[in-house]
Short mmCIF file of C-alpha atoms (C1' of nucleotides) in Angstrom, two decimals:
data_model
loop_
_atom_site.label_atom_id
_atom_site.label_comp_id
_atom_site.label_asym_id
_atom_site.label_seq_id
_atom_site.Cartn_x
_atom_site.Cartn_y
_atom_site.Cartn_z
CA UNK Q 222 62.53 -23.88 162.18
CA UNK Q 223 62.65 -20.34 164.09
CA UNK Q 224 65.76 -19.74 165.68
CA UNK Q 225 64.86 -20.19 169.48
CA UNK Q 226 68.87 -19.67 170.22
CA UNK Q 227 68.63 -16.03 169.47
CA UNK Q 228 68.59 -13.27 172.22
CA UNK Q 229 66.08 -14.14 174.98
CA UNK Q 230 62.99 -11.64 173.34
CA UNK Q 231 61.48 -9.12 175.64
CA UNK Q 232 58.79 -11.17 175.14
CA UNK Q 233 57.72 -14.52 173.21
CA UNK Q 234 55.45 -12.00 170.13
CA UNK Q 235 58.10 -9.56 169.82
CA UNK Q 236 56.95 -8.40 165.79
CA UNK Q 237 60.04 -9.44 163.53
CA UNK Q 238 60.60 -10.24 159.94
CA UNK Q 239 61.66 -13.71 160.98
CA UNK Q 240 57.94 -14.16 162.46
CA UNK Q 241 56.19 -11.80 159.67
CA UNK Q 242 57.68 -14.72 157.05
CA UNK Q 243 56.72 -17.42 159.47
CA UNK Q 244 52.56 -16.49 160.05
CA UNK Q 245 52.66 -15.53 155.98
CA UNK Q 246 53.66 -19.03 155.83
CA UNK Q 247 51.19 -20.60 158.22
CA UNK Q 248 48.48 -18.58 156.27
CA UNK Q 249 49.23 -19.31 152.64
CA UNK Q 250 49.30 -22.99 153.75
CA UNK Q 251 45.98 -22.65 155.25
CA UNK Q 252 44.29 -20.67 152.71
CA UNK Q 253 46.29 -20.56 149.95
CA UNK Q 254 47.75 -17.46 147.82
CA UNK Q 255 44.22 -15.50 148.23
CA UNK Q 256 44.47 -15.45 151.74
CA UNK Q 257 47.51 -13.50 152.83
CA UNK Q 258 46.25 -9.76 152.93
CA UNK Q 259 48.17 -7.44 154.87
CA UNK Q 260 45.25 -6.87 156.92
CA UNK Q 261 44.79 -10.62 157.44
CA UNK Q 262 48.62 -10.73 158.30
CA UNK Q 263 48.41 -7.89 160.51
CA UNK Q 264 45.46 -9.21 162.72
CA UNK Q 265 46.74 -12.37 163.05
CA UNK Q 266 50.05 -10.54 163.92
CA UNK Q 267 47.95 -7.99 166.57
CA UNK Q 268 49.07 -4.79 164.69
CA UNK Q 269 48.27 -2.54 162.06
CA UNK Q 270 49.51 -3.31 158.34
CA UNK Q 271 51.89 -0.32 159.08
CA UNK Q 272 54.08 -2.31 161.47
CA UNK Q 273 54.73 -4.94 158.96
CA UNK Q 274 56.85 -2.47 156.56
CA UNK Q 275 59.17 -1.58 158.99
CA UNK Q 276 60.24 -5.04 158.87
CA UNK Q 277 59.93 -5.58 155.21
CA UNK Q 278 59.44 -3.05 152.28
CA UNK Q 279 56.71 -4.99 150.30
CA UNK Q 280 54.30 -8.36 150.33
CA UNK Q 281 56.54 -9.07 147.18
CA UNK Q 282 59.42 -9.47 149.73
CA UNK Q 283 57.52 -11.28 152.11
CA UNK Q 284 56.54 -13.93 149.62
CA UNK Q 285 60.19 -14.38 148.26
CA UNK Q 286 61.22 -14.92 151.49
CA UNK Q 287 58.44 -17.58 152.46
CA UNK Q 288 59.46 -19.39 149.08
CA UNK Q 289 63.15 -19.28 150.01
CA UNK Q 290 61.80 -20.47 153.27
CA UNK Q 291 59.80 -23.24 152.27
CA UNK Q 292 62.52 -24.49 149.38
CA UNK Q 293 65.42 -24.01 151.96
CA UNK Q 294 65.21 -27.64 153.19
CA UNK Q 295 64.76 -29.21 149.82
CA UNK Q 296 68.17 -27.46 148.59
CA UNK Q 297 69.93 -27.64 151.58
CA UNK Q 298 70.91 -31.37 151.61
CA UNK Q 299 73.48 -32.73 149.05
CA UNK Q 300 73.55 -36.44 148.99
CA UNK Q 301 76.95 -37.87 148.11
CA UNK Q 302 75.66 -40.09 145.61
CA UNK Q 303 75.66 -40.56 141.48
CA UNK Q 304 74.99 -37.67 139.46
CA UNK Q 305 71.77 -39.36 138.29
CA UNK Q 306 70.65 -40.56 142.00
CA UNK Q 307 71.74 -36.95 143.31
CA UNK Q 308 69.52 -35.22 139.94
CA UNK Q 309 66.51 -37.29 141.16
CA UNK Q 310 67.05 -36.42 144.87
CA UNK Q 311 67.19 -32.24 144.12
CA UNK Q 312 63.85 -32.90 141.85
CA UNK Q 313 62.00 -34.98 144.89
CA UNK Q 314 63.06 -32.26 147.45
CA UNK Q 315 61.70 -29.93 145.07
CA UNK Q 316 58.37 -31.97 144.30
CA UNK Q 317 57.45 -32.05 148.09
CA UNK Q 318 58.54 -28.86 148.46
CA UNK Q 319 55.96 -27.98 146.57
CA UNK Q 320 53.23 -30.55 147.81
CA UNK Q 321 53.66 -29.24 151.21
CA UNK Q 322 53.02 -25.90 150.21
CA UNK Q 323 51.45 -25.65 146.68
CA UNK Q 324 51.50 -22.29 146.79
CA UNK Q 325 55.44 -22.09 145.97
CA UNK Q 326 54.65 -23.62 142.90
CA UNK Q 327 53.23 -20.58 141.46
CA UNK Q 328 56.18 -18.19 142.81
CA UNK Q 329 58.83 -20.42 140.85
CA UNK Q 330 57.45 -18.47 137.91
CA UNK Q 331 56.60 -15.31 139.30
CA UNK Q 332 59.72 -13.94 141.06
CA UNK Q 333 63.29 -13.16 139.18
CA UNK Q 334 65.29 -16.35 140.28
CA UNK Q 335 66.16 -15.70 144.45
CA UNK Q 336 68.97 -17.39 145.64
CA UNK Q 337 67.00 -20.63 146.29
CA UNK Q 338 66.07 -21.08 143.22
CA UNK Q 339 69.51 -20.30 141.61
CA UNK Q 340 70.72 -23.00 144.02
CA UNK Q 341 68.76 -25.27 142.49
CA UNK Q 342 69.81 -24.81 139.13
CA UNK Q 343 73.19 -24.81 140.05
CA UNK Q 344 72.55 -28.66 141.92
CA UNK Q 345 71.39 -29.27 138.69
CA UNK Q 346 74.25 -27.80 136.34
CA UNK Q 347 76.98 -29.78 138.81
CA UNK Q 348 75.19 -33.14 138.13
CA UNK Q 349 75.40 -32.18 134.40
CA UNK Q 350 78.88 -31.42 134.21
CA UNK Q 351 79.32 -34.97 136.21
CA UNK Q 352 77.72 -36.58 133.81
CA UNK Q 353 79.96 -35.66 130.87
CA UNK Q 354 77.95 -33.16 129.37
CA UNK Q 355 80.43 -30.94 127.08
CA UNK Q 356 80.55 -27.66 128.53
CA UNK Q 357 79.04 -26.03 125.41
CA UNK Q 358 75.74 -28.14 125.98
CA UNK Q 359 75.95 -27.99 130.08
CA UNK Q 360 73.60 -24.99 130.28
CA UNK Q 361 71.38 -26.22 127.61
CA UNK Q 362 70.69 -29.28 129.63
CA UNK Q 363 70.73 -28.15 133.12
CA UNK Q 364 68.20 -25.77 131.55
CA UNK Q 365 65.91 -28.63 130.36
CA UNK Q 366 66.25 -30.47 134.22
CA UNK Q 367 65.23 -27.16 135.33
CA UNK Q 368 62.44 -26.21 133.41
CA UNK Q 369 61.07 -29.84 133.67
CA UNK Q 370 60.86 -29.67 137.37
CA UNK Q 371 59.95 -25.61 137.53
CA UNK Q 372 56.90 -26.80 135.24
CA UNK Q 373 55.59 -29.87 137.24
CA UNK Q 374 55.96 -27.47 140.03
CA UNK Q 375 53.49 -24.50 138.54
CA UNK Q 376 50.81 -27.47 137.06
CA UNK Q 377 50.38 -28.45 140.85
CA UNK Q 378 50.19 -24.98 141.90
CA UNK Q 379 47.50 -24.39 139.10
CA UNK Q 380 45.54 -27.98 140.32
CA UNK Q 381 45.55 -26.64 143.98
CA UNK Q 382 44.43 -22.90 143.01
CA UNK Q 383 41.51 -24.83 140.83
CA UNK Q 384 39.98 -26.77 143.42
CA UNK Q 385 38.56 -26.25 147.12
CA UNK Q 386 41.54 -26.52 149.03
CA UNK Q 387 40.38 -29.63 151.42
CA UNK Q 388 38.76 -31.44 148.11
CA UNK Q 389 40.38 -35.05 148.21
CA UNK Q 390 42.85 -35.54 145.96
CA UNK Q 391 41.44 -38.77 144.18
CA UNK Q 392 37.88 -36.94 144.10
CA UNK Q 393 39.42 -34.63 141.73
CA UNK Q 394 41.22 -36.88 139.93
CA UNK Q 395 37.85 -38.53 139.09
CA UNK Q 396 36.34 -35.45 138.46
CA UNK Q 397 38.90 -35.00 135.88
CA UNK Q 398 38.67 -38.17 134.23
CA UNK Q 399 35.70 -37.84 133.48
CA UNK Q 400 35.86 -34.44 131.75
CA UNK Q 401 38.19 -36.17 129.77
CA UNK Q 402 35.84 -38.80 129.23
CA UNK Q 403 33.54 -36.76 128.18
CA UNK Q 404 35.48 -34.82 125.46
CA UNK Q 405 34.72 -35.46 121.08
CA UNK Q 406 36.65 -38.42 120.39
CA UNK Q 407 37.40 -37.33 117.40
CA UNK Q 408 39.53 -34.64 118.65
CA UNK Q 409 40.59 -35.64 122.34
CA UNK Q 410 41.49 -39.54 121.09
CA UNK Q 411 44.34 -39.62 123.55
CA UNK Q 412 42.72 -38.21 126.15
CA UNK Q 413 40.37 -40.26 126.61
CA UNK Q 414 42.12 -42.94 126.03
CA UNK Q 415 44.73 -41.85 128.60
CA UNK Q 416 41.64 -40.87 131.45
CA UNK Q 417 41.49 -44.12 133.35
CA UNK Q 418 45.20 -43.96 133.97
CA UNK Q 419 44.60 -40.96 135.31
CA UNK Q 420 42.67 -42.16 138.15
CA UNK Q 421 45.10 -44.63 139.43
CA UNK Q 422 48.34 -42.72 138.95
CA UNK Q 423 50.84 -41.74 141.35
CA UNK Q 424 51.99 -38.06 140.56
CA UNK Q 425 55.24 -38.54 142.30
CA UNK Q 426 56.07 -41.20 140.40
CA UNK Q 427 54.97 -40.22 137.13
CA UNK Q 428 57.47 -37.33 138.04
CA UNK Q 429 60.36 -39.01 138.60
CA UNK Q 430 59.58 -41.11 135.56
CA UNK Q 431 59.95 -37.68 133.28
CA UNK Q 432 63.39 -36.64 135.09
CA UNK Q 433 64.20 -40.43 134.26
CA UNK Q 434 63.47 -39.65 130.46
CA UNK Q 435 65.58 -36.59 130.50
CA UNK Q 436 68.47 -38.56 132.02
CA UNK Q 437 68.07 -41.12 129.75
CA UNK Q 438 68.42 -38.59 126.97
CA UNK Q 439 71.59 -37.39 128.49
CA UNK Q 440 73.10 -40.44 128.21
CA UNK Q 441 71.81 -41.80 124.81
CA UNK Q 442 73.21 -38.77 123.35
CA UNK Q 443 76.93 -38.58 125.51
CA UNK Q 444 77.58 -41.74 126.90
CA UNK Q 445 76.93 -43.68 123.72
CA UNK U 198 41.85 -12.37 113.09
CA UNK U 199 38.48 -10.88 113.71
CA UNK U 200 35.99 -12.22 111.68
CA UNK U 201 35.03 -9.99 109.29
CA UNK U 202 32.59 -11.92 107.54
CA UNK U 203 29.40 -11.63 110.25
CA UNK U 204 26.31 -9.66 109.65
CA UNK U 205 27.67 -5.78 109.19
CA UNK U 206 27.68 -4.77 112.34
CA UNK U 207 25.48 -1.27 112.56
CA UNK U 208 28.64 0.83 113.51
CA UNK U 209 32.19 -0.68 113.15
CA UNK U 210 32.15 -0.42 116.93
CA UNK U 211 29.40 -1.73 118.63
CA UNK U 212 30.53 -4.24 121.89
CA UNK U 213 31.15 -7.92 121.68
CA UNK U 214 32.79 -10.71 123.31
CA UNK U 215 34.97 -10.35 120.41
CA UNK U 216 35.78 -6.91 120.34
CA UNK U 217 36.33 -7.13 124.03
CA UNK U 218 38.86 -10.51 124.32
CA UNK U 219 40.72 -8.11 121.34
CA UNK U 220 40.97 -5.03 122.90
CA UNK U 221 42.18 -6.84 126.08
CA UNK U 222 45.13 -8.72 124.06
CA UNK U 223 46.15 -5.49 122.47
CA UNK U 224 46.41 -4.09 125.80
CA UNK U 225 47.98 -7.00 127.57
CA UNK U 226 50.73 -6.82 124.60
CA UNK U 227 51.55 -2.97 125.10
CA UNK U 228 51.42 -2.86 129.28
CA UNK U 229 51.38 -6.57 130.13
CA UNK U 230 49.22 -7.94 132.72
CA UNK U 231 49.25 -5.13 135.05
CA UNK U 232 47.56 -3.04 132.66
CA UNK U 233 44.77 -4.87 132.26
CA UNK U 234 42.09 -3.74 134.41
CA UNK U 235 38.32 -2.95 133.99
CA UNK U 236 38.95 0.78 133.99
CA UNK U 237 41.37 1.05 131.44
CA UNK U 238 39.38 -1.41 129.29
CA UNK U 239 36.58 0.15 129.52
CA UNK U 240 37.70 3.15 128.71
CA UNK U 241 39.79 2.23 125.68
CA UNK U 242 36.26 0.66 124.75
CA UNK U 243 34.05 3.97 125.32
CA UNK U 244 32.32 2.89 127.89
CA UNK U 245 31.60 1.80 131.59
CA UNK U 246 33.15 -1.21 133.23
CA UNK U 247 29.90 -2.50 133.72
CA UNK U 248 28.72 -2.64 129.89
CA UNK U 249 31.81 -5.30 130.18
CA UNK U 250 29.50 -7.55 132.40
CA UNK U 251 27.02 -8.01 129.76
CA UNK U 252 29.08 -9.96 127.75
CA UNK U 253 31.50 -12.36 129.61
CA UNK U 254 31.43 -13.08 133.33
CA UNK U 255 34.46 -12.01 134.81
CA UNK U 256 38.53 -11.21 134.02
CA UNK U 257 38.92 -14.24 134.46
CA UNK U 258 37.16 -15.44 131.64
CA UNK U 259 38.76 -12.59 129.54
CA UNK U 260 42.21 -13.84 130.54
CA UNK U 261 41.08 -17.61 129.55
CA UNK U 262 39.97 -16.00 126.30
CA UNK U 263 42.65 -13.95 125.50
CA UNK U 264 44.96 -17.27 125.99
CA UNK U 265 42.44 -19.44 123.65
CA UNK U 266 43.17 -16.73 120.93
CA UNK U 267 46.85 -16.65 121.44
CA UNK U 268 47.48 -19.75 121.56
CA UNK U 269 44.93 -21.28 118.89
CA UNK U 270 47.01 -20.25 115.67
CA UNK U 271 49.72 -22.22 117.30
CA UNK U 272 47.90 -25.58 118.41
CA UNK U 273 45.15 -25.59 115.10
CA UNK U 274 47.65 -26.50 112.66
CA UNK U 275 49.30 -29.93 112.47
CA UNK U 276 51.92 -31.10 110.47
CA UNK U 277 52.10 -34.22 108.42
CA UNK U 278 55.81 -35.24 109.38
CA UNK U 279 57.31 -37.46 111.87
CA UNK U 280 56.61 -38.04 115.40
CA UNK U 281 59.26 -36.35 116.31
CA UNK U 282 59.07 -33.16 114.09
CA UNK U 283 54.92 -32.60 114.89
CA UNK U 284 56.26 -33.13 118.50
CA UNK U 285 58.70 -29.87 117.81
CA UNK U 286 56.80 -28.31 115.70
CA UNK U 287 53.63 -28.05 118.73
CA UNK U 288 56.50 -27.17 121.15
CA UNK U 289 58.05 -24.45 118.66
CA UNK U 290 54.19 -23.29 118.34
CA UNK U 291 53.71 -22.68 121.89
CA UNK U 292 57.48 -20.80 122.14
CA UNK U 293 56.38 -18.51 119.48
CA UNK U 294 53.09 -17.87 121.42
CA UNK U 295 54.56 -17.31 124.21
CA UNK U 296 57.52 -15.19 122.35
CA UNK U 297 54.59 -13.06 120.96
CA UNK U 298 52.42 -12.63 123.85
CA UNK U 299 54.60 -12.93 127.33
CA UNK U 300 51.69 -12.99 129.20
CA UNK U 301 50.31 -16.26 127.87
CA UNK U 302 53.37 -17.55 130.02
CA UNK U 303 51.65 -17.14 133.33
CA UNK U 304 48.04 -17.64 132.01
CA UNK U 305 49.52 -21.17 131.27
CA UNK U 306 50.22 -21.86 134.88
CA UNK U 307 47.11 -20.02 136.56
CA UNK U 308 44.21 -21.39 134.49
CA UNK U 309 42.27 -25.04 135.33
CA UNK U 310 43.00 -26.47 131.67
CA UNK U 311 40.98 -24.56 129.07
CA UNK U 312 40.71 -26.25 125.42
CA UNK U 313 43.79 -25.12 123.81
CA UNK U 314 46.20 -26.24 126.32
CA UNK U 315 44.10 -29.59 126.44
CA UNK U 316 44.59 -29.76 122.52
CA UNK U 317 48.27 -29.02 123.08
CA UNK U 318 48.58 -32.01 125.44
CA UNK U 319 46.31 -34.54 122.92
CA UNK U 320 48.68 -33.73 120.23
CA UNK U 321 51.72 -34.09 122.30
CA UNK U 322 49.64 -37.59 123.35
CA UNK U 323 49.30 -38.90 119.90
CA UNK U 324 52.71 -38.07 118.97
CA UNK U 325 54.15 -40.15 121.85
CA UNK U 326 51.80 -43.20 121.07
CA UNK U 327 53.27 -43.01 117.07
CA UNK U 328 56.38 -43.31 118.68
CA UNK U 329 55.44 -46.85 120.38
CA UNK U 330 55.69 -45.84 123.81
CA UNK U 331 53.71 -48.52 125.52
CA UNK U 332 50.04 -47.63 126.35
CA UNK U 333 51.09 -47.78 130.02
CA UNK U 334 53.44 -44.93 129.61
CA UNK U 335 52.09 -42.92 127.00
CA UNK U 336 50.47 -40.60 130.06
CA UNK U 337 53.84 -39.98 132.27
CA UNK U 338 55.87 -39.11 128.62
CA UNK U 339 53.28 -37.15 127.55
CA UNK U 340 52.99 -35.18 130.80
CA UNK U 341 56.92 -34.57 130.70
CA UNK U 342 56.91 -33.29 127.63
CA UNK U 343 53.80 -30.89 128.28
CA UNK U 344 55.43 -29.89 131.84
CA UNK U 345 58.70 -29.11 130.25
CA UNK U 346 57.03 -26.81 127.21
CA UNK U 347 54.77 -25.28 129.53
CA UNK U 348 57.98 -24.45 132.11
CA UNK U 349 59.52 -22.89 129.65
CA UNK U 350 56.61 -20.23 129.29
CA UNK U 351 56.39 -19.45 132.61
CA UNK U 352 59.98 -18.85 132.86
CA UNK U 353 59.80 -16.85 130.20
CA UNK U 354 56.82 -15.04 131.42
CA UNK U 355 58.66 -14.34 134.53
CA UNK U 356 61.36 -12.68 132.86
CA UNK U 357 58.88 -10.23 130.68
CA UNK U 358 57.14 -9.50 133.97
CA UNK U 359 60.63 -8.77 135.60
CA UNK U 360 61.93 -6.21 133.35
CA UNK U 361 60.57 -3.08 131.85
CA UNK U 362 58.68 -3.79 128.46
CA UNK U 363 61.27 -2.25 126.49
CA UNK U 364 64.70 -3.69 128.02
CA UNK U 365 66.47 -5.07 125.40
CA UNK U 366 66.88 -8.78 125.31
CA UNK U 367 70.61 -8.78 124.72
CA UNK U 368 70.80 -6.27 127.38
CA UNK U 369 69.33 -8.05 129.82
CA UNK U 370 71.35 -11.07 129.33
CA UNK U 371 74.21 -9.27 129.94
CA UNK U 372 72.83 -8.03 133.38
CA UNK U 373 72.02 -11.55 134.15
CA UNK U 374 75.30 -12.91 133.32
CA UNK U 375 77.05 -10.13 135.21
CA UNK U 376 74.83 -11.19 137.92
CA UNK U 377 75.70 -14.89 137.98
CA UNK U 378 79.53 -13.94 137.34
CA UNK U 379 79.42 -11.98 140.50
CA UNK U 380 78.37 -14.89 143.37
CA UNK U 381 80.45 -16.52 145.09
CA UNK U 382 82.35 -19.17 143.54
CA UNK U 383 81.96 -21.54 146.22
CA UNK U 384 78.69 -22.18 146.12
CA UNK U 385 77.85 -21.48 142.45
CA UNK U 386 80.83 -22.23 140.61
CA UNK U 387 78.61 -24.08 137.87
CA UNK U 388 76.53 -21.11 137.46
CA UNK U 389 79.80 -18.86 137.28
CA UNK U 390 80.91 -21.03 134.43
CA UNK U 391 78.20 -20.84 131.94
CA UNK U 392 77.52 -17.36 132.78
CA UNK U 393 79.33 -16.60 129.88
CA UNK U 394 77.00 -18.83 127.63
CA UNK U 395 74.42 -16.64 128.82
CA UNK U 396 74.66 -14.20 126.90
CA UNK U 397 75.12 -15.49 123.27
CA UNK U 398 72.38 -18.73 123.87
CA UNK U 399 69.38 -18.43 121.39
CA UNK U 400 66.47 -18.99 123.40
CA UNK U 401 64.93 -20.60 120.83
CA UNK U 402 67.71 -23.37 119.87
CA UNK U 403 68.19 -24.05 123.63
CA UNK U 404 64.22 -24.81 124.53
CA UNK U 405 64.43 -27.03 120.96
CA UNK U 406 67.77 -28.59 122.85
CA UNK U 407 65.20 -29.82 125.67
CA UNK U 408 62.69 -31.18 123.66
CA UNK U 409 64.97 -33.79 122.04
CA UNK U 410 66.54 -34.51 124.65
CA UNK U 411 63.19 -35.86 126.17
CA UNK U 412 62.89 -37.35 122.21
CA UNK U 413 66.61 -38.85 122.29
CA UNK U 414 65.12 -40.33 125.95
CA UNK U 415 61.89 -41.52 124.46
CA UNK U 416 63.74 -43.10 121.80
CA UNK U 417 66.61 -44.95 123.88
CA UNK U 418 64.20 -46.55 125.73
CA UNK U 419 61.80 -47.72 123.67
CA UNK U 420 63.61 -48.11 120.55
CA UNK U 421 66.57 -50.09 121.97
"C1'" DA I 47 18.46 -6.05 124.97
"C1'" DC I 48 22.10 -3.40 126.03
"C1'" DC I 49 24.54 0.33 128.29
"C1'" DT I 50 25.76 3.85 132.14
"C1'" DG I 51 28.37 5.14 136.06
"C1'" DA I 52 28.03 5.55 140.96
"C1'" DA I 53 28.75 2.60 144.79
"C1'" DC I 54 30.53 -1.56 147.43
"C1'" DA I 55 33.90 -4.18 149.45
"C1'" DC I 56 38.03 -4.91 149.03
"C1'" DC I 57 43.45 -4.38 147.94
"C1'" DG I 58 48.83 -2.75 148.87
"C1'" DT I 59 51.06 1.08 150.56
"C1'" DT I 60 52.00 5.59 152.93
"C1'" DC I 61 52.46 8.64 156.66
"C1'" DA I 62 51.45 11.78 160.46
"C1'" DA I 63 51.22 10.90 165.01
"C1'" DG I 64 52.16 8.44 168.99
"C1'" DT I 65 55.37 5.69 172.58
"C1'" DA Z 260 63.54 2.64 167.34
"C1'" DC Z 261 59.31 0.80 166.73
"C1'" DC Z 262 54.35 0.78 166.40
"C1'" DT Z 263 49.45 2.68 165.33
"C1'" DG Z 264 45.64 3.20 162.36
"C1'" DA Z 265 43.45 6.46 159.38
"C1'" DA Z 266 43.86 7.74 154.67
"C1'" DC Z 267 45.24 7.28 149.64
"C1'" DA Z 268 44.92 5.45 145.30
"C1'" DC Z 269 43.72 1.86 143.46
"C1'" DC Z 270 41.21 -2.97 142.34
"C1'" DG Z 271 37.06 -6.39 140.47
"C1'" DT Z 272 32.32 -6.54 140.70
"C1'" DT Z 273 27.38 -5.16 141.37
"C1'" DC Z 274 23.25 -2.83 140.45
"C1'" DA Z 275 19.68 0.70 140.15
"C1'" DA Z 276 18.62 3.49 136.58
"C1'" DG Z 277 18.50 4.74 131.97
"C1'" DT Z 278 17.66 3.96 126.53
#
DNA sequence: ACCTGAACACCGTTCAAGT
DNA sequence: ACCTGAACACCGTTCAAGT
């Protein structure tokens, strides 16, 4: 994903913002949010934290731009499909986005809307208006798309901050249902009736199945 | 809220779990969650940080409380209505919360499920099984709903933290709009369009607009 | 049992000084 | 122009010592 077509680089470690973003990256995928110190970043980088902010003026930077980073792909790429196919495809790309690198999850709520995020909601407002939406109600809705997907997106980021970050994914799970399990029935009836589908459920899907309800809303209520 | 009803208390003043999780609300109301910090609670309290210690574990656990607390008025009371009104009614709860105490926003996003937000999802839960959604279901229509309340916090949160406590609301929409009005119409001509919508939306009326559109979804699908 | 406050091991950020 | 690394002003948390 670094630009190797650039000018030839004195050498291959030349300090830049492109490869400040890049290790910040690496490191918040390999130990999550809590890991990326400017001291961390700096050894791993062979200089003092003082080097880093002539390339960049804070770590708040630095994490907007590894977000933008690590979203770019996922917004990129328009399909040329349906409205609905081409909602569901913007949510995915968002959804792995996020997989791959739980840590955006939590910066989807934490930073003032960067341009890749603003992209996104404006995928989402064009598949709206597409869809027949009046324009009064087109914000309202791409709103709800949004905030659906923004939300899956900062549950998973809470899930992977919880747990040990090589813990096995259906380990937790099980861990979970049974805390469920274990609640009062009296107040948690649903939940413990819901905790053995939690075991066996596919996250993905069970997201796509909400932007599915959502759609389906949309056209219950305009396509009559 | 306190309760007032315990054994006297030898001075009005002496330190508590109670008096603590209060103070720290108070404080995360007037300076938000930067201004939260052992120091300054400790000194609002009179005393040293680590007179805090004795009596919870860690911020963390003040944070988790302080959430419980805001969030219990809002998810203790249930309505005896409809399906669909308890369902907006718990979502209009949680708005309010979140309306009241920003911070709860992020808190919401950040914390490994403590017993209100569980409570909010069970009553979401039991809602969505009145409604007949198959038992196979109920847990992926419950989740969407949950995901899109609880992304509507953090959004929310995100603006609080983003402007200075005291910006005016209608103020800031107008910045935002002006913002959105000014990118380039090419690549965010939806975003362009509704930028005017911006800044006369209710908050409030547009997150109700999601949740029944995830009804009006539930409803077409299972309710032919 | 409960409180005190200095001390520890960190942060992000700044800045004089180097090359 | 770019880098160095010590220093500043903070954090959350601990802990010997007090009452």
């Amino acid at each position: 994903m670094a630009a190797r077509t650039r000018k030839p680089e004195r050498r291959g470690d030349a300090l830049s913002r492109e490869r400040i973003v890049d290790t910040a990256i690496a490191m918040l995928d390999a130990a999550g949010e809590a890991g990326l110190t400017f001291r961390a970043l700096s050894a791993e980088l062979r200089t003092g934290p003082g080097a880093i902010y002539w390339h960049v003026a804070s770590k708040d930077e630095i994490l907007i731009a590894a977000t933008a980073a690590a979203l770019g792909a996922a917004t990129a790429y328009v399909p040329d499909d349906t409205p609905e196919n081409t909602i569901r495809a913007v949510a995915l790309g968002v959804f792995d986005a996020i997989a791959a690198h739980p840590w955006v999850g939590s910066e989807l709520s934490r930073t003032p809307s960067p341009p890749p995020i603003l992209r996104i909601f404006e995928q989402l407002g064009r598949q709206v208006q597409a869809l027949g939406v009046p324009q009064s109600e087109q914000f309202a809705v791409a709103s709800a798309l949004f905030n659906y997907i923004i939300g899956v997106g900062g549950q998973h980021a809470a899930l992977a901050r919880a747990v040990a970050p090589e813990t096995d994914r259906t380990e937790y799970l099980t861990m979970v249902a049974a805390a469920w399990a274990d609640l009062d029935s009296r107040d948690y009836s649903f939940l413990q009736n819901v905790a053995g589908q939690m075991r066996e459920h596919d996250d993905r899907v069970q997201f796509l199945d909400g932007v599915d309800l959502i759609i389906a809303g949309i056209s219950s209520r305009w396509r009559t």
